[in-house]
XYZ file of N, CA and C in Angstrom:
489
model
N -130.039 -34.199 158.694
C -130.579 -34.290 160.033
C -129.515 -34.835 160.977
N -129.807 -34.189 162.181
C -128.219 -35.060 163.108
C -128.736 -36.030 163.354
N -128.076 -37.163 163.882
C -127.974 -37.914 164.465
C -128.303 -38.429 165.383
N -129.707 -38.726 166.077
C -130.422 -39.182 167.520
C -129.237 -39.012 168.471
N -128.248 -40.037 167.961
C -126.862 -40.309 169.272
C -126.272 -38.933 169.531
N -126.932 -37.963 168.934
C -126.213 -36.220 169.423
C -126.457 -35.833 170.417
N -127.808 -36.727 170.295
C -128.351 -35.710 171.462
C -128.179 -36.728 172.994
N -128.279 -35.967 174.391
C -128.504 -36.322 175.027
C -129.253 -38.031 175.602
N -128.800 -38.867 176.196
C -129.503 -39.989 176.755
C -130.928 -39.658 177.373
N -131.844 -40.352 176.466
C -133.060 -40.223 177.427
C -133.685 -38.429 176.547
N -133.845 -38.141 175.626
C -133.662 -36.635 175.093
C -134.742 -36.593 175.343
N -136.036 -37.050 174.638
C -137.313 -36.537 175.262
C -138.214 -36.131 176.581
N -137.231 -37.093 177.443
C -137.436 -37.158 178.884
C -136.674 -35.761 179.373
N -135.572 -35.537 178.635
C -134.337 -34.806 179.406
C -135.423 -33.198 178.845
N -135.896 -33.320 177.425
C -136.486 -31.853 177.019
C -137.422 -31.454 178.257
N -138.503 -32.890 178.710
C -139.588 -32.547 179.034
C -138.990 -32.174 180.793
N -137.964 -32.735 181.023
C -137.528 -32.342 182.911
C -136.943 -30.662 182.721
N -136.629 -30.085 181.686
C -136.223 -28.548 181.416
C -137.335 -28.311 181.344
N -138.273 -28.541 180.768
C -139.439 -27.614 180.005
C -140.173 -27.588 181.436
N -140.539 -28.518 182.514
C -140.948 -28.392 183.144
C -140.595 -27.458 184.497
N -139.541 -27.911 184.594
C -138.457 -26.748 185.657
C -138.267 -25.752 185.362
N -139.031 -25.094 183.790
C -138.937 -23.745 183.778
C -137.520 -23.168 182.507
N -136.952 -23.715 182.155
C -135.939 -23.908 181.720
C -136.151 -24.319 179.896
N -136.848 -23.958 179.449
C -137.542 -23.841 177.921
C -136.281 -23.672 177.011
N -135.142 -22.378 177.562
C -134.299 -22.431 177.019
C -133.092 -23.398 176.314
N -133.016 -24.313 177.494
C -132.278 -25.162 177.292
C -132.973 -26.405 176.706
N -134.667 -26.549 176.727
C -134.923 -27.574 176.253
C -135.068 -27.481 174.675
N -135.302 -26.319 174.281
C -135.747 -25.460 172.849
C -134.890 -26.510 171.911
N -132.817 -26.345 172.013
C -132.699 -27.384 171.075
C -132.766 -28.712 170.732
N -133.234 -29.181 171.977
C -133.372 -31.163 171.891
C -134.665 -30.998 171.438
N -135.680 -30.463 171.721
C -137.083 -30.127 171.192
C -136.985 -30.158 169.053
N -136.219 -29.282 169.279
C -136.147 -29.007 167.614
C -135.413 -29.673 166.966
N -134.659 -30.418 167.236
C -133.743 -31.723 167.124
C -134.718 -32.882 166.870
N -135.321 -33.105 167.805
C -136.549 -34.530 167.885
C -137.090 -34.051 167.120
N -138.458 -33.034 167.086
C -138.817 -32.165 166.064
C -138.845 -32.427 164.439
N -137.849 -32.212 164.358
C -137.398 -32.179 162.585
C -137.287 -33.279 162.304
N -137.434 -35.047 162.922
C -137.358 -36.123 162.501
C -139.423 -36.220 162.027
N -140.010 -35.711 162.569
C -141.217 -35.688 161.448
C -141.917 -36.735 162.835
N -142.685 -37.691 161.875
C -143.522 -39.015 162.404
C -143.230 -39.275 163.588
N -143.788 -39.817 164.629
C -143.578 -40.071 165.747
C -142.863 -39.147 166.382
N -142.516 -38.247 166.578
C -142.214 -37.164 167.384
C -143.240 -35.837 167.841
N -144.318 -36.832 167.608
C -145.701 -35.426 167.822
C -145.532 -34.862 169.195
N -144.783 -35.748 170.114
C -144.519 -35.261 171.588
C -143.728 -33.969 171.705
N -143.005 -34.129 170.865
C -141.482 -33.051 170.856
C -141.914 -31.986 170.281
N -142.982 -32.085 168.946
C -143.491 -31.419 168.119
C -144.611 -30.343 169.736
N -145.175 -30.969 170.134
C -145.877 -30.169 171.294
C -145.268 -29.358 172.126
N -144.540 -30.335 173.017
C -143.504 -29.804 173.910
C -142.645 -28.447 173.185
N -142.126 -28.579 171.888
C -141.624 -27.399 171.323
C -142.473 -26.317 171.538
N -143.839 -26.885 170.934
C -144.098 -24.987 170.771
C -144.862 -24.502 172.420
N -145.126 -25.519 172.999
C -145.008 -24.613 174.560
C -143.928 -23.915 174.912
N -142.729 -24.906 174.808
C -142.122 -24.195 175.419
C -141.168 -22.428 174.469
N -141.767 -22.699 173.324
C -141.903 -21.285 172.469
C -142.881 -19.796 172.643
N -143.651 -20.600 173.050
C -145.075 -20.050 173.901
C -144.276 -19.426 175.029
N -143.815 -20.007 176.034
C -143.380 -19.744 177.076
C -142.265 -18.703 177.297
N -141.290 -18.979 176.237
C -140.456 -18.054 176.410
C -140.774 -16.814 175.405
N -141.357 -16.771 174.639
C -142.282 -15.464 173.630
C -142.914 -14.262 175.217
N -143.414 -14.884 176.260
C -143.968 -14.246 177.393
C -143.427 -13.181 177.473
N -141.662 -13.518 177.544
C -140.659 -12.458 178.199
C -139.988 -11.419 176.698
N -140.568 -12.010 175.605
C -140.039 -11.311 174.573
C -140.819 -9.856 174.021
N -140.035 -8.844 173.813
C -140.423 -7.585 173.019
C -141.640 -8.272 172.107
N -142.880 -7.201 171.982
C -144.353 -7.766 170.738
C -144.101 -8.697 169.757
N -142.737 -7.871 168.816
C -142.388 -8.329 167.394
C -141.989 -9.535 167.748
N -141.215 -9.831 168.932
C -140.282 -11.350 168.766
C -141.447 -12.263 169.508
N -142.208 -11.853 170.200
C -143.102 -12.713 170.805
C -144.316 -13.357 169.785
N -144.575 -12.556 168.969
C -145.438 -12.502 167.815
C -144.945 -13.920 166.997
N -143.642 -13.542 166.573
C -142.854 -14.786 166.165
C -142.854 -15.957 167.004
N -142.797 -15.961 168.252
C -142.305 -17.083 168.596
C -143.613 -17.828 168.652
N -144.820 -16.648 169.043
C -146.198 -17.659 169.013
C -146.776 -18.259 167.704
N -146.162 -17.813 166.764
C -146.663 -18.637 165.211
C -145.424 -19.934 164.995
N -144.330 -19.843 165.198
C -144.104 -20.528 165.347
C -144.293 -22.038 166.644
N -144.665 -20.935 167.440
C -145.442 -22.454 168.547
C -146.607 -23.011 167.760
N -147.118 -22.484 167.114
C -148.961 -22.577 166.269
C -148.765 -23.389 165.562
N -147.283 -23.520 164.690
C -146.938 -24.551 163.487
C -146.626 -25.492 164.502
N -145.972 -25.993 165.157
C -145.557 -26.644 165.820
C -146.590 -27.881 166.568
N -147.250 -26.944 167.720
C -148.519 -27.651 167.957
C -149.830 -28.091 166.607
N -149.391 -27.597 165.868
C -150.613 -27.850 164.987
C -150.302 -29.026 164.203
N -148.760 -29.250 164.070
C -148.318 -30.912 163.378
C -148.862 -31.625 164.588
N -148.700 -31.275 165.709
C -148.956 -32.296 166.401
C -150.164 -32.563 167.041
N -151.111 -31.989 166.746
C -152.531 -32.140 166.778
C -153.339 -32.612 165.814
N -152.428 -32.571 164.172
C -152.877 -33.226 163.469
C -152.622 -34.418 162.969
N -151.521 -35.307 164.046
C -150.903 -36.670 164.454
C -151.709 -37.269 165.541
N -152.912 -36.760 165.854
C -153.936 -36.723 167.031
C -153.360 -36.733 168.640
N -152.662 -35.887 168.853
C -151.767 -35.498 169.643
C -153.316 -34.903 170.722
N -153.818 -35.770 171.695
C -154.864 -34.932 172.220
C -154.731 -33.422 173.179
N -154.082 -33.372 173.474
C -153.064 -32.591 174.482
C -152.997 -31.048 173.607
N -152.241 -31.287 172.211
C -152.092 -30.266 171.179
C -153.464 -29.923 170.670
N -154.572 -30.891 170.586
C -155.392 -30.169 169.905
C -156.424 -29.427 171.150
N -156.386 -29.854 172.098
C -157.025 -28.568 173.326
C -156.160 -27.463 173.088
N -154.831 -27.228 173.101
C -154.306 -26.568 173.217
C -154.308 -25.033 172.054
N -154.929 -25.914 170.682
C -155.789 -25.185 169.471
C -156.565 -24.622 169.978
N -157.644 -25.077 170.440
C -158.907 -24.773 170.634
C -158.897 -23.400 171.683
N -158.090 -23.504 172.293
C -157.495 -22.036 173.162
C -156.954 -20.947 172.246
N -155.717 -21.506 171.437
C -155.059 -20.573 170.297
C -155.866 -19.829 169.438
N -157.059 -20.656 169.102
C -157.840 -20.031 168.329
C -158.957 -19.365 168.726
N -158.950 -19.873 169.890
C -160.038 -18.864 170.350
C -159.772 -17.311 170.936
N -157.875 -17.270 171.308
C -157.712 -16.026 171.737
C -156.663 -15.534 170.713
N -156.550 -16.232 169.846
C -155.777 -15.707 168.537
C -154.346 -15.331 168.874
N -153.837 -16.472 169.750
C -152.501 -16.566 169.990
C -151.513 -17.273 168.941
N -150.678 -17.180 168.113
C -149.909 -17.389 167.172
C -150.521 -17.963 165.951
N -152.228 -17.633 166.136
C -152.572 -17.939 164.860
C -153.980 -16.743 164.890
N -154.414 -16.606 163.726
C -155.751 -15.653 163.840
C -156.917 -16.357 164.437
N -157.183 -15.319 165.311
C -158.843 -15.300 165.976
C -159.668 -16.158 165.309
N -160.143 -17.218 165.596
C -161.360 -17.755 164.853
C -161.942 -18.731 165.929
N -162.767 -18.031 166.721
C -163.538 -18.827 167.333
C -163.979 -20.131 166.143
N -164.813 -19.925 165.179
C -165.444 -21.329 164.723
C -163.975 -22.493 164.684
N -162.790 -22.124 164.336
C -161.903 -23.177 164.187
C -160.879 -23.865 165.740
N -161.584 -22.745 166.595
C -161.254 -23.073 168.602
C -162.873 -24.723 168.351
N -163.751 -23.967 168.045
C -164.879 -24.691 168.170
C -164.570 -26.327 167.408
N -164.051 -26.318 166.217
C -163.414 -27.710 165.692
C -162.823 -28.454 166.515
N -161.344 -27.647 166.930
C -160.027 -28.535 167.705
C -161.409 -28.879 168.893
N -162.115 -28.032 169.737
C -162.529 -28.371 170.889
C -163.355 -29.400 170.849
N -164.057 -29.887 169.297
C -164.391 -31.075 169.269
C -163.745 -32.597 168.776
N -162.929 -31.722 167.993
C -161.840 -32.965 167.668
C -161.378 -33.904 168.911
N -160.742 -32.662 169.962
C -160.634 -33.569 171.451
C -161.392 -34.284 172.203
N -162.626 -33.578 172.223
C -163.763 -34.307 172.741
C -163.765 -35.822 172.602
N -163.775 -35.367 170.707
C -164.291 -37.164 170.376
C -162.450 -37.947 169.966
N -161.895 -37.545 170.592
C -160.263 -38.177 170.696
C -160.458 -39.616 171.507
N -160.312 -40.356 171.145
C -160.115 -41.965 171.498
C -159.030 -41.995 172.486
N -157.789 -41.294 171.890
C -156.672 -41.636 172.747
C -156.706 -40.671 174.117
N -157.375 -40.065 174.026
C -157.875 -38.675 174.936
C -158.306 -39.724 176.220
N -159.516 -40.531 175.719
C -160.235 -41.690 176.864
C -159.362 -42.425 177.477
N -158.256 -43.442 176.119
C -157.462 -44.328 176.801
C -155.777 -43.156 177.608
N -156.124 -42.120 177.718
C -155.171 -41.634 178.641
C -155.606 -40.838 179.716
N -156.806 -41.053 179.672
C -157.316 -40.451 180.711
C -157.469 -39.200 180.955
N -157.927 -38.575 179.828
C -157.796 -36.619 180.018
C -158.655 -36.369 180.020
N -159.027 -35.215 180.684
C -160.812 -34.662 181.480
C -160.727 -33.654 180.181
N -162.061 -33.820 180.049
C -162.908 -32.766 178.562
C -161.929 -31.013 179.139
N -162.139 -30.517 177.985
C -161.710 -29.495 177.395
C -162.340 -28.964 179.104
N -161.309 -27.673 179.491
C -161.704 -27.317 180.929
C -163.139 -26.143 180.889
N -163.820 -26.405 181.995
C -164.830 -25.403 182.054
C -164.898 -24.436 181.700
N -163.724 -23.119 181.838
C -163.788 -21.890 181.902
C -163.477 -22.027 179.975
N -162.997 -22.475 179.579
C -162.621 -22.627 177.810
C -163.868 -22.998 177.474
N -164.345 -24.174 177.489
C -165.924 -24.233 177.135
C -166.858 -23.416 177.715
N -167.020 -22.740 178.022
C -168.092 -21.832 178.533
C -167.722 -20.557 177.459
N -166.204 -20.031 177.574
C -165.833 -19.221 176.527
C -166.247 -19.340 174.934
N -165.906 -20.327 174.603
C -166.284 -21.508 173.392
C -167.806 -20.891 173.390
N -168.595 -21.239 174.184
C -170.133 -21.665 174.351
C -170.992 -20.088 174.012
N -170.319 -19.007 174.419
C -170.353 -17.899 174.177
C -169.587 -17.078 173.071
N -168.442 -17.540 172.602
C -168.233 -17.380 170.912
C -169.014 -17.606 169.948
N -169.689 -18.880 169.843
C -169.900 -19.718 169.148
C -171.914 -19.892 169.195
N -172.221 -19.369 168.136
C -173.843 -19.356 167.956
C -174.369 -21.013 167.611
N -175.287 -21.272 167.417
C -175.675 -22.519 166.990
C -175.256 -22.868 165.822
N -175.340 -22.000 165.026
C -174.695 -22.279 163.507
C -173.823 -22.432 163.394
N -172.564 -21.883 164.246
C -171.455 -21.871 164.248
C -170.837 -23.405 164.656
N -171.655 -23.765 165.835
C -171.573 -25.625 166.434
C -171.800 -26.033 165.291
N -173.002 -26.265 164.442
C -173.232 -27.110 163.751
C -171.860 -27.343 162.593
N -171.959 -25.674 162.274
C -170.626 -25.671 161.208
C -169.425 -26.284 161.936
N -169.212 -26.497 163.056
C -167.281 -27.207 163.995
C -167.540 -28.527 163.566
N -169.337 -28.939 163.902
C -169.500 -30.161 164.463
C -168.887 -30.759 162.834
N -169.178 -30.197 161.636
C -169.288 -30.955 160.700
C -167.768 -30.939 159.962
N -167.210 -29.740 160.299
C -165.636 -29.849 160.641
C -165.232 -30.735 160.736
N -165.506 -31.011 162.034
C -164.368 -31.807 162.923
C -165.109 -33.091 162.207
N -166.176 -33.327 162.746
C -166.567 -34.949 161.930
C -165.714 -35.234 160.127
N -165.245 -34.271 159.854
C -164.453 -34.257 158.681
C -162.902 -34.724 158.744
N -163.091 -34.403 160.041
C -161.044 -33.965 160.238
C -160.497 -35.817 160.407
N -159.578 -36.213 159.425
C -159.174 -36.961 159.631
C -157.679 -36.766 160.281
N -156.818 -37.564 161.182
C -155.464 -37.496 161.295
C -154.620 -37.224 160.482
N -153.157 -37.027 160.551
C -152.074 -37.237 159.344
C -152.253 -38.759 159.743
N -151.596 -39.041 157.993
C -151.449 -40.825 158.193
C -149.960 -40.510 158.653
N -149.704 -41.300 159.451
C -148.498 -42.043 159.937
C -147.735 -42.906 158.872
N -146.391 -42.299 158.375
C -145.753 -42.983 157.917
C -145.349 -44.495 158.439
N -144.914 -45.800 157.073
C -144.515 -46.503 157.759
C -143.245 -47.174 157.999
N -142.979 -47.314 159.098
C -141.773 -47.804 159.517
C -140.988 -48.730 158.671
């Protein structure tokens, strides 16, 4: 693994001021750099596969195809580090079967996993957005809720290694 001191001063900050300005390209290797250190990098782990997501947009089917499963692995470590942010961001993936297969019932899990996200409250993030839950609400039969609800009431975090 390289070396933190490789990268850039401030690297997570520096990925997330590219990723935001549009510029995915250049953030892609400090992303995958932070990334590959595992634990505590669920941020980088996110930020990666957006901005994989993002640039897949402009790519030919085959390479876009790729880049969205690889955003899917990506966000999905980091939703299962309770990354609240990543696991809305499931609950979309799976519901339109973007870099992972179609499965409304497993959109219906992540969308409750976030719901009942703790860190979701103490950061202040508004429930899963209207137009996704309503989508959700119309995927998803009663049986199908009951089956997320008991999902997700299942889903524990990754444990966090310790320091």
């Amino acid at each position: 693994m390289p070396a933190l001191s490789s990268l850039p001063p401030d690297p997570e900050g520096k990925a997330e001021d590219l990723r935001l300005a549009g510029r995915c390209d250049e953030a892609i290797p400090i992303l995958r750099r932070l990334a590959s250190y595992g634990d505590g990098y669920e941020l980088a782990q996110y930020n990666l596969g957006l901005c994989l997501l993002e640039i897949g947009k402009a790519q030919p089917d085959a390479q876009r195809n790729a880049s969205q499963q690889e955003a899917a692995v990506f966000i999905l470590k980091a939703a299962n580090h309770d990354l609240p942010k990543a696991q809305a961001s499931l609950a979309a993936m799976y519901l339109d079967g973007v870099g992972v297969a179609r499965d409304p019932l497993q959109a219906g899990v992540w969308a409750l996993i976030y719901r009942a996200n703790g860190r979701r409250f103490a950061l202040g993030l508004p429930n899963i957005a209207e137009d996704l839950q309503a989508r959700l609400d119309a995927a998803l039969t009663d049986v199908m809720w009951a089956e997320a609800r008991a999902r997700a009431n299942a889903w524990t975090p990754a444990p966090q290694k310790q320091q």
